[in-house]
Amino acid sequence: MRADRLVALLLLLQTRGRVTAAQAAGELEVSVATARRDLEALSAAGVPVYPQAGRGGGWQLVGGARTDLTGLSAPEARALFLLLGPAASAGPDARGALRKLLRALPGTFRAEAAAAAEAVVVDPAGWGERERERPEVALLLDAVVARRVVEFDYAGRGGVTGRRRAEPWGLVDKDGTWYLVAGTAAGRRTFRLDRMGAPAVTGEVFERPADLDLPGVWDEVVGEMERSRSLVAATVLAPGRLVPVLRDRFGRHCAVAGDPDADGRVRLRVAAHTARSVAEQLAGFGGALEVLDAPAVRAELAALGAELVARHGSR
């Protein structure tokens, strides 16, 4: 995009002080003619850049004019590039942007910023898990920025796939799973990108709600989802050694519900969206756990035990 080149060119002028059209072309990977047109465009747009003819000449900013980027302090530059480094693995555009930003920093900051950009590697796959496939988000990101209505096939919870139409407000990456927050004819909706198929951007432009607070909206979505995931609760007695395991399994839906018993067992309150789901997550611990209440959960545990005996018991 030409706008990207003009910004990169302005940053280059700020860093170098003076550049020739040939030098600018080499840095931006364009032809000399294109670089010259871009320099002239900056001047025409009111940026105080002018050419100086003759040997040792070139283009430079008048009076040391500067952009705000190199107003960063050294700690701010490190923090910025620590964030940008892992993101640059997303694709060549991100890597190109990172290189241009790095060149725009004062020389005294560049070494530390470059080290910060390479200091963090993000591996989205958990131990023993397959590497997660990153959903294609570029098309939807473009739609969000351009305010274009999108259409896509979507597999709902019942497994029925239908064609949907939505106004994309924003994208959320939650622990490696991407979601689209959007407006629809039925109101606000959230769609998982891994359930989408054949997404397409239409030519129809929409107006984003003026008071939209995407982080706030996502907090509401998370709250609604977590409430739906904790409809059935049970009190469980567990050995102290299993408390961290249960907390990891149930997440925020596991809390200590009292002082340890005389035998050292801990009373926990756990929850999930159904009694069956609670039972399935507890069944693997066998007799190490005791469910004190929630008759529906106890019945599901008994049913699971009977199913296992029927399937695997001696014949």
mmCIF file of C-alpha atoms in Angstrom:
data_model
loop_
_atom_site.group_PDB
_atom_site.id
_atom_site.type_symbol
_atom_site.label_atom_id
_atom_site.label_comp_id
_atom_site.label_asym_id
_atom_site.label_seq_id
_atom_site.Cartn_x
_atom_site.Cartn_y
_atom_site.Cartn_z
ATOM 1 C CA MET A 1 0.000 0.000 0.000
ATOM 2 C CA ARG A 2 1.291 3.462 -0.844
ATOM 3 C CA ALA A 3 0.279 4.898 2.534
ATOM 4 C CA ASP A 4 2.553 2.335 4.208
ATOM 5 C CA ARG A 5 5.434 3.352 1.951
ATOM 6 C CA LEU A 6 4.954 7.049 2.662
ATOM 7 C CA VAL A 7 5.055 6.454 6.411
ATOM 8 C CA ALA A 8 8.130 4.233 6.039
ATOM 9 C CA LEU A 9 9.751 6.881 3.837
ATOM 10 C CA LEU A 10 9.101 9.610 6.397
ATOM 11 C CA LEU A 11 10.607 7.467 9.137
ATOM 12 C CA LEU A 12 13.608 6.735 6.928
ATOM 13 C CA LEU A 13 14.182 10.457 6.354
ATOM 14 C CA GLN A 14 13.966 11.082 10.058
ATOM 15 C CA THR A 15 16.502 8.351 10.821
ATOM 16 C CA ARG A 16 19.009 9.055 8.028
ATOM 17 C CA GLY A 17 18.644 12.810 7.834
ATOM 18 C CA ARG A 18 19.155 12.793 4.063
ATOM 19 C CA VAL A 19 18.582 10.116 1.423
ATOM 20 C CA THR A 20 18.748 9.911 -2.331
ATOM 21 C CA ALA A 21 15.897 8.485 -4.391
ATOM 22 C CA ALA A 22 18.097 5.461 -5.114
ATOM 23 C CA GLN A 23 18.751 4.862 -1.409
ATOM 24 C CA ALA A 24 15.058 5.185 -0.603
ATOM 25 C CA ALA A 25 14.224 2.767 -3.415
ATOM 26 C CA GLY A 26 16.659 0.205 -2.018
ATOM 27 C CA GLU A 27 15.264 0.472 1.516
ATOM 28 C CA LEU A 28 11.617 0.295 0.443
ATOM 29 C CA GLU A 29 12.206 -2.308 -2.285
ATOM 30 C CA VAL A 30 10.617 -0.211 -5.042
ATOM 31 C CA SER A 31 11.914 1.374 -8.255
ATOM 32 C CA VAL A 32 13.840 4.650 -8.187
ATOM 33 C CA ALA A 33 11.012 6.307 -10.111
ATOM 34 C CA THR A 34 8.475 5.144 -7.528
ATOM 35 C CA ALA A 35 10.660 6.374 -4.672
ATOM 36 C CA ARG A 36 11.019 9.763 -6.359
ATOM 37 C CA ARG A 37 7.240 10.025 -6.843
ATOM 38 C CA ASP A 38 6.709 9.145 -3.179
ATOM 39 C CA LEU A 39 9.173 11.819 -2.057
ATOM 40 C CA GLU A 40 7.415 14.369 -4.227
ATOM 41 C CA ALA A 41 4.072 13.239 -2.804
ATOM 42 C CA LEU A 42 5.310 13.870 0.736
ATOM 43 C CA SER A 43 6.378 17.361 -0.248
ATOM 44 C CA ALA A 44 3.063 18.044 -2.002
ATOM 45 C CA ALA A 45 1.189 16.851 1.096
ATOM 46 C CA GLY A 46 2.863 19.534 3.210
ATOM 47 C CA VAL A 47 5.593 17.461 4.840
ATOM 48 C CA PRO A 48 8.678 19.734 5.108
ATOM 49 C CA VAL A 49 10.895 17.641 2.836
ATOM 50 C CA TYR A 50 12.917 19.137 -0.015
ATOM 51 C CA PRO A 51 15.509 17.982 -2.552
ATOM 52 C CA GLN A 52 19.071 19.262 -2.663
ATOM 53 C CA ALA A 53 20.798 18.949 -6.018
ATOM 54 C CA GLY A 54 24.461 18.234 -6.696
ATOM 55 C CA ARG A 55 27.089 15.910 -5.322
ATOM 56 C CA GLY A 56 26.218 14.749 -1.811
ATOM 57 C CA GLY A 57 22.654 15.953 -2.287
ATOM 58 C CA GLY A 58 19.401 14.145 -1.749
ATOM 59 C CA TRP A 59 16.127 14.631 0.054
ATOM 60 C CA GLN A 60 15.918 15.742 3.668
ATOM 61 C CA LEU A 61 13.496 17.089 6.260
ATOM 62 C CA VAL A 62 13.602 20.831 6.833
ATOM 63 C CA GLY A 63 14.690 21.959 10.275
ATOM 64 C CA GLY A 64 15.037 18.465 11.700
ATOM 65 C CA ALA A 65 11.293 17.771 11.513
ATOM 66 C CA ARG A 66 10.462 14.534 13.282
ATOM 67 C CA THR A 67 7.690 12.016 13.757
ATOM 68 C CA ASP A 68 6.675 10.821 17.211
ATOM 69 C CA LEU A 69 8.102 7.308 16.921
ATOM 70 C CA THR A 70 11.611 8.199 18.053
ATOM 71 C CA GLY A 71 10.174 10.074 21.004
ATOM 72 C CA LEU A 72 10.004 6.633 22.625
ATOM 73 C CA SER A 73 12.206 6.054 25.629
ATOM 74 C CA ALA A 74 14.501 3.017 25.685
ATOM 75 C CA PRO A 75 12.189 1.053 28.063
ATOM 76 C CA GLU A 76 9.169 1.956 25.893
ATOM 77 C CA ALA A 77 10.987 0.759 22.764
ATOM 78 C CA ARG A 78 11.893 -2.545 24.461
ATOM 79 C CA ALA A 79 8.318 -3.048 25.638
ATOM 80 C CA LEU A 80 6.964 -2.291 22.156
ATOM 81 C CA PHE A 81 9.268 -4.746 20.402
ATOM 82 C CA LEU A 82 8.703 -7.465 23.021
ATOM 83 C CA LEU A 83 5.046 -7.314 21.992
ATOM 84 C CA LEU A 84 5.693 -7.015 18.266
ATOM 85 C CA GLY A 85 8.291 -9.772 17.980
ATOM 86 C CA PRO A 86 5.946 -12.781 18.424
ATOM 87 C CA ALA A 87 3.276 -11.073 16.297
ATOM 88 C CA ALA A 88 5.722 -10.743 13.395
ATOM 89 C CA SER A 89 5.597 -14.506 12.868
ATOM 90 C CA ALA A 90 2.064 -14.057 11.500
ATOM 91 C CA GLY A 91 3.288 -13.287 7.997
ATOM 92 C CA PRO A 92 5.567 -11.295 5.686
ATOM 93 C CA ASP A 93 3.590 -8.049 6.093
ATOM 94 C CA ALA A 94 4.070 -8.108 9.867
ATOM 95 C CA ARG A 95 7.771 -8.915 9.500
ATOM 96 C CA GLY A 96 8.197 -6.083 6.988
ATOM 97 C CA ALA A 97 6.456 -3.635 9.317
ATOM 98 C CA LEU A 98 8.706 -4.709 12.190
ATOM 99 C CA ARG A 99 11.838 -4.130 10.106
ATOM 100 C CA LYS A 100 10.657 -0.651 9.098
ATOM 101 C CA LEU A 101 9.806 0.298 12.670
ATOM 102 C CA LEU A 102 13.198 -0.951 13.823
ATOM 103 C CA ARG A 103 14.976 1.194 11.223
ATOM 104 C CA ALA A 104 12.980 4.214 12.398
ATOM 105 C CA LEU A 105 14.339 4.018 15.951
ATOM 106 C CA PRO A 106 17.372 6.036 17.029
ATOM 107 C CA GLY A 107 20.559 4.073 16.513
ATOM 108 C CA THR A 108 21.222 3.809 20.256
ATOM 109 C CA PHE A 109 17.922 1.937 20.750
ATOM 110 C CA ARG A 110 18.076 -0.437 17.795
ATOM 111 C CA ALA A 111 20.276 -3.187 19.265
ATOM 112 C CA GLU A 112 18.134 -3.607 22.390
ATOM 113 C CA ALA A 113 14.893 -3.338 20.389
ATOM 114 C CA ALA A 114 16.088 -6.008 17.937
ATOM 115 C CA ALA A 115 17.067 -8.282 20.844
ATOM 116 C CA ALA A 116 13.638 -7.734 22.442
ATOM 117 C CA ALA A 117 11.884 -8.609 19.180
ATOM 118 C CA GLU A 118 13.706 -11.956 19.107
ATOM 119 C CA ALA A 119 13.422 -12.682 22.841
ATOM 120 C CA VAL A 120 10.019 -14.385 22.877
ATOM 121 C CA VAL A 121 8.732 -17.406 20.958
ATOM 122 C CA VAL A 122 5.040 -18.301 21.177
ATOM 123 C CA ASP A 123 4.179 -22.009 20.858
ATOM 124 C CA PRO A 124 0.357 -22.346 20.857
ATOM 125 C CA ALA A 125 0.319 -26.154 21.228
ATOM 126 C CA GLY A 126 0.119 -27.634 24.725
ATOM 127 C CA TRP A 127 2.224 -30.629 25.738
ATOM 128 C CA GLY A 128 0.974 -33.702 23.959
ATOM 129 C CA GLU A 129 -1.371 -31.667 21.758
ATOM 130 C CA ARG A 130 -1.298 -31.309 18.015
ATOM 131 C CA GLU A 131 -0.232 -27.934 16.716
ATOM 132 C CA ARG A 132 -3.279 -25.741 16.456
ATOM 133 C CA GLU A 133 -4.189 -24.533 13.009
ATOM 134 C CA ARG A 134 -4.320 -20.745 12.951
ATOM 135 C CA PRO A 135 -7.614 -19.655 11.405
ATOM 136 C CA GLU A 136 -7.419 -17.342 8.431
ATOM 137 C CA VAL A 137 -8.199 -13.981 10.005
ATOM 138 C CA ALA A 138 -6.807 -11.552 7.407
ATOM 139 C CA LEU A 139 -10.012 -11.407 5.364
ATOM 140 C CA LEU A 140 -12.155 -10.741 8.429
ATOM 141 C CA LEU A 141 -9.684 -8.192 9.791
ATOM 142 C CA ASP A 142 -9.934 -6.312 6.513
ATOM 143 C CA ALA A 143 -13.724 -6.417 6.782
ATOM 144 C CA VAL A 144 -13.602 -5.062 10.348
ATOM 145 C CA VAL A 145 -11.339 -2.186 9.331
ATOM 146 C CA ALA A 146 -13.231 -1.380 6.113
ATOM 147 C CA ARG A 147 -16.656 -1.739 7.815
ATOM 148 C CA ARG A 148 -17.866 -4.276 5.250
ATOM 149 C CA VAL A 149 -20.666 -6.772 5.815
ATOM 150 C CA VAL A 150 -19.522 -10.398 5.639
ATOM 151 C CA GLU A 151 -21.275 -13.644 4.755
ATOM 152 C CA PHE A 152 -20.187 -17.146 5.748
ATOM 153 C CA ASP A 153 -21.372 -20.685 6.349
ATOM 154 C CA TYR A 154 -21.639 -21.488 10.039
ATOM 155 C CA ALA A 155 -22.072 -24.750 11.908
ATOM 156 C CA GLY A 156 -24.246 -24.136 14.960
ATOM 157 C CA ARG A 157 -24.313 -26.185 18.132
ATOM 158 C CA GLY A 158 -26.836 -28.578 16.642
ATOM 159 C CA GLY A 159 -24.466 -29.313 13.776
ATOM 160 C CA VAL A 160 -26.734 -27.614 11.225
ATOM 161 C CA THR A 161 -24.803 -25.396 8.820
ATOM 162 C CA GLY A 162 -26.431 -22.308 7.373
ATOM 163 C CA ARG A 163 -25.370 -19.157 5.572
ATOM 164 C CA ARG A 164 -24.967 -16.195 7.927
ATOM 165 C CA ARG A 165 -24.710 -12.465 7.358
ATOM 166 C CA ALA A 166 -23.045 -10.178 9.891
ATOM 167 C CA GLU A 167 -21.494 -6.774 10.519
ATOM 168 C CA PRO A 168 -18.000 -7.556 11.886
ATOM 169 C CA TRP A 169 -17.217 -5.376 14.909
ATOM 170 C CA GLY A 170 -13.977 -7.012 16.013
ATOM 171 C CA LEU A 171 -11.937 -10.192 16.468
ATOM 172 C CA VAL A 172 -10.836 -11.846 19.698
ATOM 173 C CA ASP A 173 -8.087 -14.441 20.180
ATOM 174 C CA LYS A 174 -8.912 -16.350 23.374
ATOM 175 C CA ASP A 175 -6.257 -18.911 24.228
ATOM 176 C CA GLY A 176 -5.651 -19.765 20.573
ATOM 177 C CA THR A 177 -9.326 -19.851 19.581
ATOM 178 C CA TRP A 178 -10.506 -16.950 17.418
ATOM 179 C CA TYR A 179 -13.942 -15.373 17.689
ATOM 180 C CA LEU A 180 -15.778 -12.777 15.614
ATOM 181 C CA VAL A 181 -17.923 -10.318 17.563
ATOM 182 C CA ALA A 182 -20.555 -8.994 15.182
ATOM 183 C CA GLY A 183 -23.908 -7.341 14.798
ATOM 184 C CA THR A 184 -26.685 -9.306 13.092
ATOM 185 C CA ALA A 185 -30.381 -8.876 12.375
ATOM 186 C CA ALA A 186 -30.990 -10.746 15.646
ATOM 187 C CA GLY A 187 -28.616 -8.525 17.656
ATOM 188 C CA ARG A 188 -25.060 -9.036 18.854
ATOM 189 C CA ARG A 189 -23.600 -12.461 18.154
ATOM 190 C CA THR A 190 -20.252 -14.201 18.651
ATOM 191 C CA PHE A 191 -18.946 -16.708 16.076
ATOM 192 C CA ARG A 192 -16.033 -19.135 16.341
ATOM 193 C CA LEU A 193 -13.813 -18.827 13.285
ATOM 194 C CA ASP A 194 -13.069 -22.558 13.238
ATOM 195 C CA ARG A 195 -16.776 -23.199 12.619
ATOM 196 C CA MET A 196 -16.900 -20.804 9.671
ATOM 197 C CA GLY A 197 -16.750 -21.800 6.031
ATOM 198 C CA ALA A 198 -16.514 -19.891 2.765
ATOM 199 C CA PRO A 199 -16.281 -16.398 4.293
ATOM 200 C CA ALA A 200 -16.839 -13.554 1.834
ATOM 201 C CA VAL A 201 -16.704 -9.780 2.162
ATOM 202 C CA THR A 202 -19.614 -8.012 0.485
ATOM 203 C CA GLY A 203 -19.611 -4.523 -0.962
ATOM 204 C CA GLU A 204 -22.118 -3.345 1.636
ATOM 205 C CA VAL A 205 -20.775 -0.831 4.159
ATOM 206 C CA PHE A 206 -22.159 -0.693 7.718
ATOM 207 C CA GLU A 207 -21.948 1.828 10.531
ATOM 208 C CA ARG A 208 -20.100 0.547 13.588
ATOM 209 C CA PRO A 209 -21.961 1.473 16.813
ATOM 210 C CA ALA A 210 -20.508 4.793 17.953
ATOM 211 C CA ASP A 211 -20.393 3.720 21.606
ATOM 212 C CA LEU A 212 -18.968 0.260 20.939
ATOM 213 C CA ASP A 213 -16.399 -0.804 23.550
ATOM 214 C CA LEU A 214 -15.048 -4.093 22.181
ATOM 215 C CA PRO A 215 -13.174 -5.135 25.380
ATOM 216 C CA GLY A 216 -16.310 -4.369 27.371
ATOM 217 C CA VAL A 217 -18.480 -6.352 24.963
ATOM 218 C CA TRP A 218 -16.088 -9.294 25.185
ATOM 219 C CA ASP A 219 -16.221 -9.158 28.998
ATOM 220 C CA GLU A 220 -20.000 -9.500 28.713
ATOM 221 C CA VAL A 221 -19.634 -12.451 26.321
ATOM 222 C CA VAL A 222 -17.190 -14.181 28.673
ATOM 223 C CA GLY A 223 -19.500 -13.586 31.625
ATOM 224 C CA GLU A 224 -22.467 -15.072 29.775
ATOM 225 C CA MET A 225 -20.436 -18.080 28.648
ATOM 226 C CA GLU A 226 -19.030 -18.751 32.106
ATOM 227 C CA ARG A 227 -22.483 -18.580 33.666
ATOM 228 C CA SER A 228 -23.754 -21.090 31.122
ATOM 229 C CA ARG A 229 -20.807 -23.359 31.950
ATOM 230 C CA SER A 230 -21.595 -23.422 35.687
ATOM 231 C CA LEU A 231 -25.298 -24.311 35.806
ATOM 232 C CA VAL A 232 -24.763 -27.496 37.874
ATOM 233 C CA ALA A 233 -22.552 -27.471 40.983
ATOM 234 C CA ALA A 234 -21.429 -30.138 43.435
ATOM 235 C CA THR A 235 -19.480 -30.212 46.682
ATOM 236 C CA VAL A 236 -16.568 -32.650 46.551
ATOM 237 C CA LEU A 237 -14.180 -33.986 49.165
ATOM 238 C CA ALA A 238 -10.713 -34.437 47.656
ATOM 239 C CA PRO A 239 -7.219 -35.283 48.946
ATOM 240 C CA GLY A 240 -5.035 -32.189 49.172
ATOM 241 C CA ARG A 241 -2.726 -33.515 46.449
ATOM 242 C CA LEU A 242 -5.616 -33.436 43.930
ATOM 243 C CA VAL A 243 -6.728 -29.873 44.621
ATOM 244 C CA PRO A 244 -4.320 -28.311 42.060
ATOM 245 C CA VAL A 245 -5.399 -30.915 39.487
ATOM 246 C CA LEU A 246 -9.091 -30.176 40.007
ATOM 247 C CA ARG A 247 -8.468 -26.442 39.872
ATOM 248 C CA ASP A 248 -6.699 -26.906 36.568
ATOM 249 C CA ARG A 249 -9.530 -29.060 35.213
ATOM 250 C CA PHE A 250 -12.452 -26.891 36.334
ATOM 251 C CA GLY A 251 -10.704 -23.524 36.108
ATOM 252 C CA ARG A 252 -12.677 -20.687 37.667
ATOM 253 C CA HIS A 253 -15.472 -23.173 38.417
ATOM 254 C CA CYS A 254 -13.547 -24.732 41.300
ATOM 255 C CA ALA A 255 -13.308 -23.096 44.715
ATOM 256 C CA VAL A 256 -12.388 -24.207 48.220
ATOM 257 C CA ALA A 257 -15.627 -24.474 50.188
ATOM 258 C CA GLY A 258 -14.349 -24.772 53.739
ATOM 259 C CA ASP A 259 -11.589 -25.893 56.070
ATOM 260 C CA PRO A 260 -9.945 -29.305 55.506
ATOM 261 C CA ASP A 261 -11.644 -32.260 57.204
ATOM 262 C CA ALA A 262 -10.026 -34.184 60.052
ATOM 263 C CA ASP A 263 -8.604 -36.681 57.546
ATOM 264 C CA GLY A 264 -6.966 -33.892 55.521
ATOM 265 C CA ARG A 265 -9.423 -33.949 52.666
ATOM 266 C CA VAL A 266 -10.401 -30.582 51.196
ATOM 267 C CA ARG A 267 -13.976 -29.527 50.501
ATOM 268 C CA LEU A 268 -14.337 -28.060 46.992
ATOM 269 C CA ARG A 269 -17.216 -26.594 45.037
ATOM 270 C CA VAL A 270 -17.034 -27.536 41.344
ATOM 271 C CA ALA A 271 -19.415 -26.735 38.492
ATOM 272 C CA ALA A 272 -20.095 -27.375 34.802
ATOM 273 C CA HIS A 273 -22.936 -26.904 32.333
ATOM 274 C CA THR A 274 -24.601 -30.286 33.004
ATOM 275 C CA ALA A 275 -24.581 -32.961 35.710
ATOM 276 C CA ARG A 276 -23.123 -35.383 33.172
ATOM 277 C CA SER A 277 -20.223 -33.024 32.447
ATOM 278 C CA VAL A 278 -19.419 -32.663 36.163
ATOM 279 C CA ALA A 279 -19.511 -36.445 36.548
ATOM 280 C CA GLU A 280 -17.312 -37.060 33.494
ATOM 281 C CA GLN A 281 -14.631 -34.744 34.854
ATOM 282 C CA LEU A 282 -14.709 -36.386 38.281
ATOM 283 C CA ALA A 283 -15.006 -40.023 37.212
ATOM 284 C CA GLY A 284 -11.355 -40.359 36.247
ATOM 285 C CA PHE A 285 -10.316 -39.923 39.875
ATOM 286 C CA GLY A 286 -12.204 -43.060 40.907
ATOM 287 C CA GLY A 287 -12.755 -43.498 44.622
ATOM 288 C CA ALA A 288 -10.315 -40.733 45.564
ATOM 289 C CA LEU A 289 -13.187 -38.219 45.447
ATOM 290 C CA GLU A 290 -16.505 -38.135 47.247
ATOM 291 C CA VAL A 291 -19.476 -36.093 46.048
ATOM 292 C CA LEU A 292 -21.429 -34.911 49.109
ATOM 293 C CA ASP A 293 -24.512 -33.418 47.475
ATOM 294 C CA ALA A 294 -25.917 -32.923 43.943
ATOM 295 C CA PRO A 295 -27.961 -36.156 43.538
ATOM 296 C CA ALA A 296 -27.986 -35.696 39.761
ATOM 297 C CA VAL A 297 -24.169 -35.734 39.674
ATOM 298 C CA ARG A 298 -24.023 -38.787 41.961
ATOM 299 C CA ALA A 299 -26.508 -40.579 39.701
ATOM 300 C CA GLU A 300 -24.410 -39.786 36.627
ATOM 301 C CA LEU A 301 -21.282 -41.087 38.355
ATOM 302 C CA ALA A 302 -23.092 -44.317 39.188
ATOM 303 C CA ALA A 303 -24.301 -44.583 35.585
ATOM 304 C CA LEU A 304 -20.774 -44.084 34.291
ATOM 305 C CA GLY A 305 -19.494 -46.776 36.645
ATOM 306 C CA ALA A 306 -22.182 -49.191 35.481
ATOM 307 C CA GLU A 307 -21.339 -48.471 31.843
ATOM 308 C CA LEU A 308 -17.652 -49.192 32.487
ATOM 309 C CA VAL A 309 -18.420 -52.423 34.323
ATOM 310 C CA ALA A 310 -20.757 -53.528 31.544
ATOM 311 C CA ARG A 311 -18.162 -52.760 28.898
ATOM 312 C CA HIS A 312 -14.973 -53.913 30.602
ATOM 313 C CA GLY A 313 -15.994 -56.191 33.477
ATOM 314 C CA SER A 314 -15.182 -59.923 33.498
ATOM 315 C CA ARG A 315 -17.395 -62.008 31.265
#
